[in-house]
């Protein structure tokens, strides 16, 4: 009788722990050996009117302590504005392109991250492209948001993939697979996202 109660308690505890942490890691599990520096397309995104097409705001969002660098594992990602003219998948230079030279985004895809460049458990490269068929905005625009998507939140999500995270089923988390227009909440990580990045780093 006592053994049954203990077994039931262990099962209930395991169920509570698994439902509290619904983050998903890319399979196979992989991480960067050193902090990656992402080159953010200095051309910006043409529909963003904040001075440089959202490039500076994107760099700030990616490296913010409200996102991955503040999740508890220290700095796990760096970013700088620069040219993506030398764009090439698998070249060991992580880049964020405000265009989609790979034509990867079809249908409702806002952005895509190429995560297949790793050896063993070490990531060698990951690159992000953005769908230009959508209208984008940034927190720096003065005209507000009208059915646009915030570049900061979407790119913080994509950088989660670059760092080794998959999609979470926790609604409201940065790594949730969808976002509504005019919702910039994914620019700040939530407990589920932070548990995932701390598992990796």
Coordinates of C-alpha atoms in Angstrom, one line a residue:
X1 CA 0.0 0.0 0.0
X2 CA 2.8 2.4 0.9
X3 CA 4.7 1.6 -2.2
X4 CA 1.7 2.3 -4.4
X5 CA 1.3 5.8 -2.8
X6 CA 4.9 6.6 -3.4
X7 CA 4.8 5.4 -7.0
X8 CA 1.6 7.5 -7.6
X9 CA 3.3 10.6 -6.0
X10 CA 6.4 10.2 -8.3
X11 CA 4.1 9.9 -11.4
X12 CA 2.1 13.0 -10.4
X13 CA 5.3 14.9 -9.7
X14 CA 6.7 13.9 -13.1
X15 CA 3.5 15.0 -14.8
X16 CA 3.6 18.4 -13.1
X17 CA 7.3 19.0 -14.0
X18 CA 6.8 18.0 -17.6
X19 CA 3.7 20.3 -18.0
X20 CA 5.6 23.2 -16.4
X21 CA 8.5 22.8 -18.9
X22 CA 7.1 22.4 -22.4
X23 CA 10.2 23.8 -24.3
X24 CA 11.5 21.7 -27.1
X25 CA 15.1 21.4 -28.1
X26 CA 16.2 20.8 -31.7
X27 CA 16.9 17.2 -32.4
X28 CA 19.6 16.1 -32.2
X29 CA 20.5 18.4 -29.3
X30 CA 23.1 21.0 -30.3
X31 CA 24.7 24.1 -29.0
X32 CA 27.3 26.7 -30.1
X33 CA 30.9 26.1 -28.7
X34 CA 31.3 29.8 -28.3
X35 CA 28.9 32.8 -28.3
X36 CA 27.8 33.3 -31.9
X37 CA 27.8 36.8 -33.4
X38 CA 25.0 37.3 -35.9
X39 CA 25.5 39.8 -38.7
X40 CA 22.2 41.7 -39.0
X41 CA 21.4 43.0 -42.5
X42 CA 22.3 46.7 -42.4
X43 CA 19.9 47.4 -45.3
X44 CA 17.0 47.0 -42.9
X45 CA 13.5 45.9 -43.8
X46 CA 11.9 48.3 -46.4
X47 CA 8.5 48.6 -44.7
X48 CA 10.0 49.7 -41.4
X49 CA 10.3 53.5 -41.1
X50 CA 12.4 53.9 -37.9
X51 CA 15.5 55.3 -39.5
X52 CA 17.4 52.2 -40.5
X53 CA 14.6 49.7 -41.4
X54 CA 14.6 48.1 -38.0
X55 CA 18.3 47.0 -38.1
X56 CA 19.4 48.7 -34.9
X57 CA 16.2 47.7 -33.1
X58 CA 16.8 44.1 -34.2
X59 CA 20.3 44.0 -32.9
X60 CA 19.2 45.5 -29.6
X61 CA 16.3 43.0 -29.2
X62 CA 18.5 40.0 -30.0
X63 CA 21.2 41.0 -27.4
X64 CA 18.8 42.4 -24.8
X65 CA 18.8 41.1 -21.2
X66 CA 15.0 40.9 -21.6
X67 CA 15.6 38.1 -24.2
X68 CA 18.2 35.3 -24.4
X69 CA 21.1 37.1 -22.8
X70 CA 19.0 37.7 -19.6
X71 CA 17.7 34.2 -19.3
X72 CA 20.1 33.2 -16.6
X73 CA 23.0 31.6 -18.6
X74 CA 24.9 34.8 -19.2
X75 CA 25.5 36.1 -22.7
X76 CA 24.6 33.4 -25.2
X77 CA 24.4 35.5 -28.4
X78 CA 25.9 38.7 -29.9
X79 CA 24.8 40.7 -32.9
X80 CA 26.1 43.5 -35.1
X81 CA 24.8 45.4 -38.1
X82 CA 26.7 44.6 -41.3
X83 CA 26.6 43.6 -44.9
X84 CA 25.0 40.3 -45.9
X85 CA 26.2 40.6 -49.5
X86 CA 28.4 37.4 -49.0
X87 CA 25.2 35.4 -48.0
X88 CA 25.9 31.7 -48.2
X89 CA 24.3 28.9 -46.1
X90 CA 26.8 26.8 -44.2
X91 CA 29.7 29.3 -44.4
X92 CA 30.1 29.4 -40.6
X93 CA 29.0 33.1 -40.5
X94 CA 25.5 33.4 -38.9
X95 CA 23.5 36.1 -40.7
X96 CA 20.1 37.6 -40.5
X97 CA 18.9 38.6 -43.9
X98 CA 15.9 41.0 -44.2
X99 CA 15.2 39.4 -47.6
X100 CA 14.7 35.8 -48.5
X101 CA 17.3 34.8 -51.0
X102 CA 16.6 31.1 -50.4
X103 CA 12.9 31.6 -51.1
X104 CA 12.2 29.5 -48.0
X105 CA 9.1 31.3 -46.7
X106 CA 5.9 30.1 -48.2
X107 CA 2.4 30.6 -47.1
X108 CA 2.1 32.2 -43.6
X109 CA 5.9 31.9 -42.8
X110 CA 7.1 35.2 -41.4
X111 CA 10.8 34.2 -41.2
X112 CA 12.8 31.0 -41.3
X113 CA 16.0 29.8 -39.7
X114 CA 18.4 27.3 -41.3
X115 CA 19.6 25.1 -38.5
X116 CA 21.1 22.1 -40.2
X117 CA 24.8 23.1 -40.0
X118 CA 26.3 21.2 -37.0
X119 CA 28.8 18.5 -36.3
X120 CA 28.1 16.1 -33.4
X121 CA 26.5 18.4 -30.9
X122 CA 28.2 21.6 -32.0
X123 CA 26.4 24.2 -34.2
X124 CA 28.7 25.6 -37.0
X125 CA 26.3 28.0 -38.7
X126 CA 22.6 29.1 -38.7
X127 CA 21.1 31.8 -40.9
X128 CA 17.8 33.6 -40.8
X129 CA 15.7 35.0 -43.7
X130 CA 12.6 37.2 -43.5
X131 CA 9.5 37.1 -45.6
X132 CA 9.1 40.4 -47.5
X133 CA 5.5 39.8 -48.5
X134 CA 4.4 41.0 -45.0
X135 CA 4.4 44.5 -43.6
X136 CA 6.8 45.0 -40.7
X137 CA 7.2 47.5 -37.9
X138 CA 9.5 48.1 -35.0
X139 CA 9.1 49.6 -31.6
X140 CA 10.9 52.7 -32.9
X141 CA 8.2 53.7 -35.5
X142 CA 6.2 56.7 -34.5
X143 CA 3.1 55.8 -36.5
X144 CA 2.1 52.8 -34.3
X145 CA 1.1 49.4 -35.6
X146 CA -1.6 48.6 -38.2
X147 CA -1.7 44.9 -39.1
X148 CA 2.1 44.8 -39.2
X149 CA 4.5 42.4 -37.5
X150 CA 7.1 43.5 -35.0
X151 CA 10.6 42.7 -36.3
X152 CA 12.0 42.5 -32.7
X153 CA 9.7 39.8 -31.5
X154 CA 9.9 37.7 -34.6
X155 CA 13.7 37.9 -34.8
X156 CA 14.1 37.0 -31.0
X157 CA 12.0 33.9 -31.8
X158 CA 14.2 33.0 -34.8
X159 CA 17.4 33.5 -32.8
X160 CA 15.9 30.9 -30.3
X161 CA 16.1 28.4 -33.2
X162 CA 19.6 29.6 -34.1
X163 CA 20.6 28.8 -30.5
X164 CA 19.1 25.3 -30.5
X165 CA 15.5 25.6 -29.5
X166 CA 12.4 24.2 -31.3
X167 CA 8.8 25.4 -31.0
X168 CA 7.2 25.4 -27.6
X169 CA 3.5 24.5 -27.1
X170 CA 3.3 27.1 -24.3
X171 CA 1.0 29.9 -25.5
X172 CA 2.7 33.3 -25.0
X173 CA 6.2 32.0 -24.9
X174 CA 8.8 33.5 -27.4
X175 CA 9.2 30.1 -29.0
X176 CA 5.4 29.5 -29.6
X177 CA 5.1 28.9 -33.3
X178 CA 2.8 31.8 -34.2
X179 CA 2.2 35.4 -33.3
X180 CA -0.5 37.9 -34.1
X181 CA 0.2 41.2 -35.9
X182 CA 1.0 44.1 -33.6
X183 CA 2.1 41.7 -30.8
X184 CA 5.7 42.4 -29.8
X185 CA 5.6 40.2 -26.6
X186 CA 7.9 37.5 -28.1
X187 CA 10.8 40.1 -27.9
X188 CA 10.9 39.3 -24.1
X189 CA 11.5 35.7 -23.1
X190 CA 9.2 33.8 -20.7
X191 CA 9.9 31.2 -18.1
X192 CA 9.5 28.3 -20.6
X193 CA 11.9 29.9 -23.1
X194 CA 14.4 30.6 -20.3
X195 CA 14.2 27.0 -19.0
X196 CA 15.0 25.8 -22.5
X197 CA 18.0 28.1 -23.0
X198 CA 19.3 27.2 -19.6
X199 CA 19.0 23.5 -20.4
X200 CA 21.2 24.1 -23.5
X201 CA 23.7 26.6 -22.0

